Coordinates of C-alpha atoms in Angstrom, one line a residue:
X1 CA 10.6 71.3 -17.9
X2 CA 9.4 72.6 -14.6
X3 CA 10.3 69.3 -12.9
X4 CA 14.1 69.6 -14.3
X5 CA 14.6 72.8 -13.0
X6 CA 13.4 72.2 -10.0
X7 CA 15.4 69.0 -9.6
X8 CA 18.3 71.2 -10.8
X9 CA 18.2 74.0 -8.2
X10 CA 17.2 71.7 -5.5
X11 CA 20.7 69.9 -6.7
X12 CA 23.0 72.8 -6.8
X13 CA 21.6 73.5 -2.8
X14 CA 22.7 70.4 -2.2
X15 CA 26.0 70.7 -3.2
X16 CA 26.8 73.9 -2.1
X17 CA 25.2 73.1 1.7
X18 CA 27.8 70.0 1.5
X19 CA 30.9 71.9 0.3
X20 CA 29.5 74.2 3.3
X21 CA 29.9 71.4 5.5
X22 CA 33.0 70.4 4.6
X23 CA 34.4 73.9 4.8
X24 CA 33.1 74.2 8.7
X25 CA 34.4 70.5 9.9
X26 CA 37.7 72.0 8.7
X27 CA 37.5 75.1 10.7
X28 CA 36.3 73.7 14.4
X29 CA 39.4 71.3 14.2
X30 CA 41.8 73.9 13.6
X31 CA 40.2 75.9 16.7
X32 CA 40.6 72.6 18.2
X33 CA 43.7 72.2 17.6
X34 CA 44.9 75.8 19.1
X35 CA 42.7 75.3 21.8
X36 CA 44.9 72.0 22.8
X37 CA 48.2 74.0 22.4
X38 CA 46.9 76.9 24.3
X39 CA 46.2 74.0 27.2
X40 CA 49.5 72.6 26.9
X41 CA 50.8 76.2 27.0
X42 CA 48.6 77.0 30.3
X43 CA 49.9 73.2 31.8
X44 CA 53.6 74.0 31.3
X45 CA 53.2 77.1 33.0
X46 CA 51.0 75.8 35.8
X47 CA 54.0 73.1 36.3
X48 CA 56.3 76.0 36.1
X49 CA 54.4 78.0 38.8
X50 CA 54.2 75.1 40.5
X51 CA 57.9 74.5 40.6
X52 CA 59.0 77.8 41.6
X53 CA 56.2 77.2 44.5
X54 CA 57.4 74.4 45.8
X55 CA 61.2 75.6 45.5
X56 CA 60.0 79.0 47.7
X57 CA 58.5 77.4 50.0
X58 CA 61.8 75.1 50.4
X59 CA 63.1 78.7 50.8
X60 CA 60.8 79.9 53.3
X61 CA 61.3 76.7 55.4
X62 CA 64.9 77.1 55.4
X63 CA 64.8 80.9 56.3
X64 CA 62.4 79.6 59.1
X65 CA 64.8 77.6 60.6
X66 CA 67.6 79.5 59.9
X67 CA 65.4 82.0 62.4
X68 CA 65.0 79.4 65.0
X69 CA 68.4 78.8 65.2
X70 CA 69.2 82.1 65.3
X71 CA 66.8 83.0 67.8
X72 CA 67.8 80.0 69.9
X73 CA 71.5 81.5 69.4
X74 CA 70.5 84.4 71.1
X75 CA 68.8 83.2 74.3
X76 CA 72.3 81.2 75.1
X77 CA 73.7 84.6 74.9
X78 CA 72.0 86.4 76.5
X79 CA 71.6 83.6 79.7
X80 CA 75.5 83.5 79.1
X81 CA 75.6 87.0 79.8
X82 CA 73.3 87.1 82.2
X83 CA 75.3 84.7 84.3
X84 CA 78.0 86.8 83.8
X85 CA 77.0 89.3 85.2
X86 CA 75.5 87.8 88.2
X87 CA 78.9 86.3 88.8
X88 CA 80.8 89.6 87.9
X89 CA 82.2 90.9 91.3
X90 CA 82.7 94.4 89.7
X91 CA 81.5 96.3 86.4
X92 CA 84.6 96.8 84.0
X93 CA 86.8 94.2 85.7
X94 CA 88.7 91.6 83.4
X95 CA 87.5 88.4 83.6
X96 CA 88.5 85.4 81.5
X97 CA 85.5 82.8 82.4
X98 CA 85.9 78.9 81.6
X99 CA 87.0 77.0 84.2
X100 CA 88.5 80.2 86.4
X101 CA 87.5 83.9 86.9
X102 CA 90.2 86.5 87.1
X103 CA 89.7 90.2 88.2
X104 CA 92.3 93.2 87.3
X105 CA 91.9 95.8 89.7
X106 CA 94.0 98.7 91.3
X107 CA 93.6 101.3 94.1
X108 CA 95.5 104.7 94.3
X109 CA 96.3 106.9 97.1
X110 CA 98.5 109.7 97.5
X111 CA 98.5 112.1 100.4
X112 CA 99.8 115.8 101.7
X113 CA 100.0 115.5 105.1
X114 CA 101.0 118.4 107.5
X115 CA 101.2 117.6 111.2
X116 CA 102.8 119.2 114.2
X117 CA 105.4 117.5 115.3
X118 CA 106.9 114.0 114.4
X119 CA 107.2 111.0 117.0
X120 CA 104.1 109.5 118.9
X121 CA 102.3 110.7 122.1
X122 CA 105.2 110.5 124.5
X123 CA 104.8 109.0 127.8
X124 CA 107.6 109.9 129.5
X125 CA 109.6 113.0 130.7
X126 CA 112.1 114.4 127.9
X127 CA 115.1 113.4 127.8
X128 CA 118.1 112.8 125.7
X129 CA 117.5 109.2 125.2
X130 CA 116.8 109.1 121.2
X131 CA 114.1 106.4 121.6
X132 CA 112.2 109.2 124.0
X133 CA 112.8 112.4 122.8
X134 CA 109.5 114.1 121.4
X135 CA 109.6 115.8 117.6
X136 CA 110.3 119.1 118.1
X137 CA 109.6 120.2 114.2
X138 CA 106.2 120.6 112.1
X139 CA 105.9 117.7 109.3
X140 CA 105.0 118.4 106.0
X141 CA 104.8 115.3 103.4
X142 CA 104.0 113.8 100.6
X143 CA 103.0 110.2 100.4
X144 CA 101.2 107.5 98.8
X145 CA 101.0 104.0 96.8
X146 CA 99.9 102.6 93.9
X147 CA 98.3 99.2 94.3
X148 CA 97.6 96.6 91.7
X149 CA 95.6 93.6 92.4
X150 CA 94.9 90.0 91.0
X151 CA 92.0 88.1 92.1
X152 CA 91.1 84.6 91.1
X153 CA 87.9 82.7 91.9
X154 CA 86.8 79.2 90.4
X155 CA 83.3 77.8 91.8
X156 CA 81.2 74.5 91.3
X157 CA 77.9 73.9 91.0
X158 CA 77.7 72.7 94.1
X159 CA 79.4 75.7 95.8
X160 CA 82.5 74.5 96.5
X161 CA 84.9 76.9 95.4
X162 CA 88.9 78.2 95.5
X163 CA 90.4 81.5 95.2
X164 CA 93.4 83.3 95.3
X165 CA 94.1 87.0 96.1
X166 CA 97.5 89.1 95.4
X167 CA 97.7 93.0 95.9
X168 CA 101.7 94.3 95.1
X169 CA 101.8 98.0 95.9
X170 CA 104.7 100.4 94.8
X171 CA 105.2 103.5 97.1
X172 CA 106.6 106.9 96.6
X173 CA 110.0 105.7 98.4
X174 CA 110.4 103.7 95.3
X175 CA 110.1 100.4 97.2
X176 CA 107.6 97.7 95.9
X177 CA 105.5 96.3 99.0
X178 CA 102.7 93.5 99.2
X179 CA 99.3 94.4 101.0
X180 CA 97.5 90.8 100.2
X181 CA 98.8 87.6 99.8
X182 CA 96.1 85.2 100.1
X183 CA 94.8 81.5 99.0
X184 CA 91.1 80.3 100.2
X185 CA 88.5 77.6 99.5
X186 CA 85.5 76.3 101.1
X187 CA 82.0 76.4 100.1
X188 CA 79.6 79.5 99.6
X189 CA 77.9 81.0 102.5
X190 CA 79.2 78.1 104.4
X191 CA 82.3 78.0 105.5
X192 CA 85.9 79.0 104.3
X193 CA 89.7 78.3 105.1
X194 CA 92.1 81.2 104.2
X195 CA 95.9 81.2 104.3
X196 CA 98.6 84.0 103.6
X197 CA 99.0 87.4 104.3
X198 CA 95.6 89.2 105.2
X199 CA 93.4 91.0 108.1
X200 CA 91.1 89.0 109.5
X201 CA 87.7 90.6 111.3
X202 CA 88.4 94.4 111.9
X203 CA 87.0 94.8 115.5
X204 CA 87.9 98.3 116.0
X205 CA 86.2 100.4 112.5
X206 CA 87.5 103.8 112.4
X207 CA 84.9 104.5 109.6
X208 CA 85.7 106.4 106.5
X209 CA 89.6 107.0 105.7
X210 CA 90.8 108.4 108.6
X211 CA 93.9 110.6 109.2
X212 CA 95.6 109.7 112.7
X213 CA 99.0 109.9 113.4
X214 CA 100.1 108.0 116.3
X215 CA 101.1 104.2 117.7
X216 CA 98.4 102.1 117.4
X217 CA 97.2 102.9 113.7
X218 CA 99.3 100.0 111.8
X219 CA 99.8 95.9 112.3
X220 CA 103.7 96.1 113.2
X221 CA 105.5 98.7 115.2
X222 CA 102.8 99.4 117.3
X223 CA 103.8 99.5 120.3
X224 CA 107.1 102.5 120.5
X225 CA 108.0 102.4 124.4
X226 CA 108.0 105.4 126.0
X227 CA 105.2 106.8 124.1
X228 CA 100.9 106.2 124.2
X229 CA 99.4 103.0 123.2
X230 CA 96.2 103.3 121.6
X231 CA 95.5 99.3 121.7
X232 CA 93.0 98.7 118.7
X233 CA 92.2 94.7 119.1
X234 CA 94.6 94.2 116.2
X235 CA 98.1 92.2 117.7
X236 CA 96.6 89.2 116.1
X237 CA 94.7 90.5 113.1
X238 CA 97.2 89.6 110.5
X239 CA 99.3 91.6 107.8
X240 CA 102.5 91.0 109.7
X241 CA 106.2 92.2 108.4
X242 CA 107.6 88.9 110.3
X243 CA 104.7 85.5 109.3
X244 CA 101.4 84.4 108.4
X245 CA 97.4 83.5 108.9
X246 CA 95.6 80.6 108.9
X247 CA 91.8 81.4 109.6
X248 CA 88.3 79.1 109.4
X249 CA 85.6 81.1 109.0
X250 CA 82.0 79.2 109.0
X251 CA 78.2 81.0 108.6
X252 CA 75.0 80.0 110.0
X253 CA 72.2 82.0 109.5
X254 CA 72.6 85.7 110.5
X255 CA 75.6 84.3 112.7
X256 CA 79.4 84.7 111.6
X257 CA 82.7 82.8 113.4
X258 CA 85.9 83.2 112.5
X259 CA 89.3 81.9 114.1
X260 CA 92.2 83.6 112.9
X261 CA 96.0 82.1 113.7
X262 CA 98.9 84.3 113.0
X263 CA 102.3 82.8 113.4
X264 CA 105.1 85.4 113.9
X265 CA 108.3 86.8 115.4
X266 CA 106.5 88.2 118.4
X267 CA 109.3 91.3 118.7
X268 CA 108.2 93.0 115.5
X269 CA 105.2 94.4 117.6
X270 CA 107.7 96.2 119.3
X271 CA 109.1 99.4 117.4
X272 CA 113.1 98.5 118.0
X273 CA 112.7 95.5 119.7
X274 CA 112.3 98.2 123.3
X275 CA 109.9 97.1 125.9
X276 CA 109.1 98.8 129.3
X277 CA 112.7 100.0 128.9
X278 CA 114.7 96.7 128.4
X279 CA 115.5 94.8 125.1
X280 CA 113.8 92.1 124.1
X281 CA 115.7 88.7 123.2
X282 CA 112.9 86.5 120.7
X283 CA 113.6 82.8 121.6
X284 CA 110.8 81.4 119.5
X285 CA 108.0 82.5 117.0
X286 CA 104.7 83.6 119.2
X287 CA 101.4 82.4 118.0
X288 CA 98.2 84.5 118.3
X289 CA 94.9 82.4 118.2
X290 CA 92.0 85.7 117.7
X291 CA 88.0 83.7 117.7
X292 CA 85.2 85.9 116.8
X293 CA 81.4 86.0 116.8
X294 CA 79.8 88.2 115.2
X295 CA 75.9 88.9 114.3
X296 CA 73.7 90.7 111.2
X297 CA 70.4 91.7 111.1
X298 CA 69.0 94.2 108.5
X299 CA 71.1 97.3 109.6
X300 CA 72.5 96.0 113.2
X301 CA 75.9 94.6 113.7
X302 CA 77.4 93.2 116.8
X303 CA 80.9 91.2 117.3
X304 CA 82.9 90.1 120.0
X305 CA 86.6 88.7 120.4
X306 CA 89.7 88.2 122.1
X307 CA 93.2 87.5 121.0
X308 CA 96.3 85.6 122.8
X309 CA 99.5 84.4 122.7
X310 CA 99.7 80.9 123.4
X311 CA 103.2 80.2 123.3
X312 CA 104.8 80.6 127.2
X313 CA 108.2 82.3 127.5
X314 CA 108.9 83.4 123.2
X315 CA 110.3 86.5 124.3
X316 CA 111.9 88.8 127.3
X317 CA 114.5 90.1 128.7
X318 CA 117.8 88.8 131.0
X319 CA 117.8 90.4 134.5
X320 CA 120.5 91.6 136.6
X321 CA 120.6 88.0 137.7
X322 CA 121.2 86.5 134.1
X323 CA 117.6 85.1 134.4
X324 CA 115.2 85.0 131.7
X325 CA 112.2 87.3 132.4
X326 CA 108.9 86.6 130.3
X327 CA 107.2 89.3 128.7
X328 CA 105.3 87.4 125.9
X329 CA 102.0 87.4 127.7
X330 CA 99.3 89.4 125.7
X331 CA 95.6 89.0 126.0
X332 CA 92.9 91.1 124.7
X333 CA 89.3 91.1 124.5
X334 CA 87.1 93.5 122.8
X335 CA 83.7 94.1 121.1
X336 CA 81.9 96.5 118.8
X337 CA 78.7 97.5 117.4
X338 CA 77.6 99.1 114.5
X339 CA 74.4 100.6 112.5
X340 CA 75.1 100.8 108.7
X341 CA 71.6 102.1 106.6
X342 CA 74.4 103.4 103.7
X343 CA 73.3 100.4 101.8
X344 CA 69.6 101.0 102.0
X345 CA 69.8 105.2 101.6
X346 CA 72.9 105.8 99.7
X347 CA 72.6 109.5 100.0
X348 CA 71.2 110.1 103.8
X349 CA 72.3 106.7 105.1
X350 CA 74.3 106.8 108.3
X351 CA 77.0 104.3 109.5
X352 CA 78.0 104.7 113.3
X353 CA 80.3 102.2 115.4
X354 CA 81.1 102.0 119.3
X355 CA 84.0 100.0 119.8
X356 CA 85.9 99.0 123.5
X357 CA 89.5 96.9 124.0
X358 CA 91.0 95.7 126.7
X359 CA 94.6 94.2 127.1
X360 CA 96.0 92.1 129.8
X361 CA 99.7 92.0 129.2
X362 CA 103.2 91.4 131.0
X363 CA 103.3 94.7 133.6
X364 CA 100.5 96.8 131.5
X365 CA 97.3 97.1 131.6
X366 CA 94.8 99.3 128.5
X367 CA 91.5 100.3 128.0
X368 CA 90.8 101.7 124.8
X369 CA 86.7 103.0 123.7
X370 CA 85.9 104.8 120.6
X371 CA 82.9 105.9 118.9
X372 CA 82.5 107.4 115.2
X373 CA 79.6 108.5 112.8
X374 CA 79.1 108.9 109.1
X375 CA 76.5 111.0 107.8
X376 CA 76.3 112.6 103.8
X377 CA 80.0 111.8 103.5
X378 CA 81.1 114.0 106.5
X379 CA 82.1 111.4 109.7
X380 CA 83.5 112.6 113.5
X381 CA 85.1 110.3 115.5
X382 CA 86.3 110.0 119.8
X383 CA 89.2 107.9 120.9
X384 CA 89.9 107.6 124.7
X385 CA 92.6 105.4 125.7
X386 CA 93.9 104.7 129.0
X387 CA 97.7 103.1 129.9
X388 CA 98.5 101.6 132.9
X389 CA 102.4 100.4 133.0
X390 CA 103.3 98.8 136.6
X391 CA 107.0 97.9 134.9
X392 CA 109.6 100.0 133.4
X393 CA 113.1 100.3 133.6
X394 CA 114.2 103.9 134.3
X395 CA 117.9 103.5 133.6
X396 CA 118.5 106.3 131.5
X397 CA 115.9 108.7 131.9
X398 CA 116.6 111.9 133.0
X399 CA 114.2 113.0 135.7
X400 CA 113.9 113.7 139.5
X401 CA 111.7 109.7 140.5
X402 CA 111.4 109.5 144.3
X403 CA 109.7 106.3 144.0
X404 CA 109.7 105.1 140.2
X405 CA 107.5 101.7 140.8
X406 CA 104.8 103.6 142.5
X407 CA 103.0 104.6 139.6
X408 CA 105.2 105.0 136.4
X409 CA 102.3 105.1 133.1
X410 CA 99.5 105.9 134.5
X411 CA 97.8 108.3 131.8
X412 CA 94.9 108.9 129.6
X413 CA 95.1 110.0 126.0
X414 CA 92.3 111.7 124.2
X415 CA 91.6 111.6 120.4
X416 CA 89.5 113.7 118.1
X417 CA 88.9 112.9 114.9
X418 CA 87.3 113.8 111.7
X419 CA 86.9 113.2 107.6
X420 CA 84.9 114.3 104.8
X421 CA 84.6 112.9 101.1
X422 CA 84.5 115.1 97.9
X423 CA 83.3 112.4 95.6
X424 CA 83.4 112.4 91.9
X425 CA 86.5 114.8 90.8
X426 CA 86.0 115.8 87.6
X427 CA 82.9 113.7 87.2
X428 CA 84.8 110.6 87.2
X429 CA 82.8 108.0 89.6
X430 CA 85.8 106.0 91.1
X431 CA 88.3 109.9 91.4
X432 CA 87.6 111.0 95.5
X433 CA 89.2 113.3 97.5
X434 CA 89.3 112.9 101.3
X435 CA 90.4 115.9 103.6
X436 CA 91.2 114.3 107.5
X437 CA 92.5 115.8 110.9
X438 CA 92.9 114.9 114.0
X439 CA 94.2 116.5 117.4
X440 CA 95.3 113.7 120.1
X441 CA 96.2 114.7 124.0
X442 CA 98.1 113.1 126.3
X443 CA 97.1 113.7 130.1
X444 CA 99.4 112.0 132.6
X445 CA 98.7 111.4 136.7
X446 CA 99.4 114.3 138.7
X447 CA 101.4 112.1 140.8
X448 CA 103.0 110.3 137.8
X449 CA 107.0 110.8 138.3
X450 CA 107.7 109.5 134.8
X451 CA 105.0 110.8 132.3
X452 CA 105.2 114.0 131.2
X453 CA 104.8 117.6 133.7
X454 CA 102.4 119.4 130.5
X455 CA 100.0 117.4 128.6
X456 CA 101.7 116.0 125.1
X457 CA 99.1 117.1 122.5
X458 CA 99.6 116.0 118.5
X459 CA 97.5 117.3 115.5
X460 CA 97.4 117.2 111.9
X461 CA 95.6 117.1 108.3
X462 CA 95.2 115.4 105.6
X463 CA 94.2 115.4 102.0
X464 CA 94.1 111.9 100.3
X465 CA 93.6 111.5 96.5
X466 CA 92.0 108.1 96.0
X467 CA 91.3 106.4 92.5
X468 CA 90.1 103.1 92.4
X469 CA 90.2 101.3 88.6

């Protein structure tokens, strides 16, 4: 009995360990189960993850080269700009760059002038010969122009370069005028061929705008017979009313040449065509040939020239014998010096210049010496100026001459100077205001029996509005 239960109990434990069992196996492969979905779960994801990583960084390697590109971009800009800037000849200026440059500039200047009598410093006795009779009245005017100006410049790399320069002006008078008119080429700091209407080297500086009212001050007209001559190295300079330049200019080193050819009607020198008191008959154009040297160094200038006419017999007069007298002979010669530290010390620089002429011409003879000096925008100048006319036709003039070939324009004329700059009107940079005066004498020979008895004396001011845009 024992032995049956036993085997009984020991049964049942079986059974119930086995149904156990069973239950168990069942459970572990469920958790199995999850567990693999929850892994394909976490793979999907990972692939996901790993998608969206690979497409960012596809991203981040485009936005990096979208950055080099960019940044690339940017330094051709900025060398463009650089360049242009280098090249620029003037801040604000149009320029339309490619294959040419082009500059848009202008210059204005307007004047009240007030000066004691009109006419030039006469030379002879008064009379009532119109082209000698002094100015008896005070002057008081206002003057000026506007000036607007072209430039264009093309260069190539290797220097070689082209250019052209135009400068119309329009005055108070209501005429339109032309100051420039100019086409060059050549190559940079080398050398340079210029043709047109322009002023070549100026070999007499008066320094800062300068307010002086006699012959001598302007390319044409400057000689008025019967009156001072204040010769200024400038017959042959250019700007003439009546032809044209032609210059080479060439560097070397800290040395300058030029050679300047103006072609002209030789009589527009004269103010109406009157010379040593006969009138002149042009038979053919006169050409001036004007070389000049000049030297740099640091603050120190130096330059020397001449100018002649190289073309015998262009114009004179018919004597009492019908023959044709020459009076085209002109030669001058001149030289000047100057020391310039305004571009070194802007505000305390000083420029001073010591110019001399000298011309050898048909029955005359002048020596002209002038010194000037800028300091802090205030500048004083000295003219002297001697004439010496062996030739002159009195017909016409009323005075007592005993012996009119002895000595007739033998006389000195004296010139004082001065200018001072207000800069900056109404704090605009390029808006100056220049105030100028002068006072010029005229002492004759005590035995001259044509210049005048009591020293001719001139003198004036001047204020000058000048704009520059």
């Amino acid at each position: 009995m024992k032995k049956l239960s036993y085997l009984a109990i020991t049964t049942g434990l079986f059974l119930s360990t086995s149904a156990a069992a069973a239950s168990g196996d069942g459970s572990i492969e469920a958790r199995l189960n999850a567990l693999e979905q929850r892994l394909a779960q976490a793979e999907q994801r990972a692939a996901q993850a790993e998608t969206r990583a690979t497409a960012a960084e596809r991203r981040a390697q485009q936005l990096e080269q979208r950055t080099a590109s960019t940044e690339r971009q940017t330094a051709r800009v900025a060398q463009r700009a650089a360049a242009l800037e280098t090249q620029s000849p003037a801040t604000g200026a149009l320029k339309l760059n490619g294959f040419n440059d082009l500059k848009l500039y202008g210059d204005v200047e307007f004047n009240l002038d007030g000066a004691s009598r009109s006419g030039q410093l006469t030379s002879l006795k008064g009379s009532d010969h119109k082209d000698w009779k002094p100015g008896n009245k005070e002057r008081w005017d206002i003057n000026g122009r506007i000036l607007v100006g072209l430039d264009g410049y093309r260069r190539n790399p290797d220097g070689n370069f082209s250019g052209f320069s135009v400068q119309p002006l329009a005055d108070m008078t209501g005429k339109m005028n032309l100051d420039d008119a100019a086409f060059f080429f050549g190559n940079e700091k080398n050398w340079q061929t210029k043709i047109g209407r322009f002023e070549a080297y100026d070999m007499f500086p008066l320094n800062q705008d300068t307010f002086i009212q006699y012959s001598g001050n302007t390319a044409n007209d400057l000689y008025a017979d019967g009156f001072g001559y204040i010769y200024m190295m400038k017959e042959g300079r250019g700007r003439s009313s009546s032809g044209g330049n032609l210059m080479l200019s060439k560097y070397a080193g800290d040395v300058y040449f030029e050679l300047n050819t103006l072609v002209e009607d030789g009589t527009s020198l004269f103010q109406d065509n009157s010379y040593h008191g006969n009138a002149l008959n042009n038979k053919k154009n006169v050409a001036y040939l004007r070389p000049v040297i000049a030297w740099k160094k640091e603050a120190f200038s130096i330059a020397a020239a001449m100018e002649s006419n190289v073309v015998n017999n262009a114009y004179g007069y018919q004597d009492s014998q019908g023959r044709f007298v020459d009076q085209s002979k002109r030669n001058g010669y001149g030289m000047t010096m100057s020391w310039n530290t305004n571009a070194a010390d802007p505000d305390n620089g000083v420029v001073a210049n010591l110019s001399t002429a000298y011309l050898d011409a048909a029955g005359e003879q002048d020596l002209t010496a002038g010194v000037n000096v800028l300091w802090r925008r205030f500048e004083l100048g000295y003219i002297y100026a001697h004439n010496n006319i062996k030739e002159f036709n009195t017909a016409g003039i009323a005075a007592d001459i005993h012996n009119p070939l002895s000595e007739p324009g033998n006389y000195d004329i004296h010139t004082v100077h001065a200018s001072y700059q207000i800069p900056n009107i109404m704090n605009m940079k390029n808006f100056n205001v220049y105030l100028g005066a002068y006072v010029s004498l005229l002492e004759a020979n005590a035995e001259n029996k044509i210049a005048n008895g009591d020293n001719d004396q001139r003198y004036g001011v001047r204020a000058r509005f000048k704009y520059f845009f």
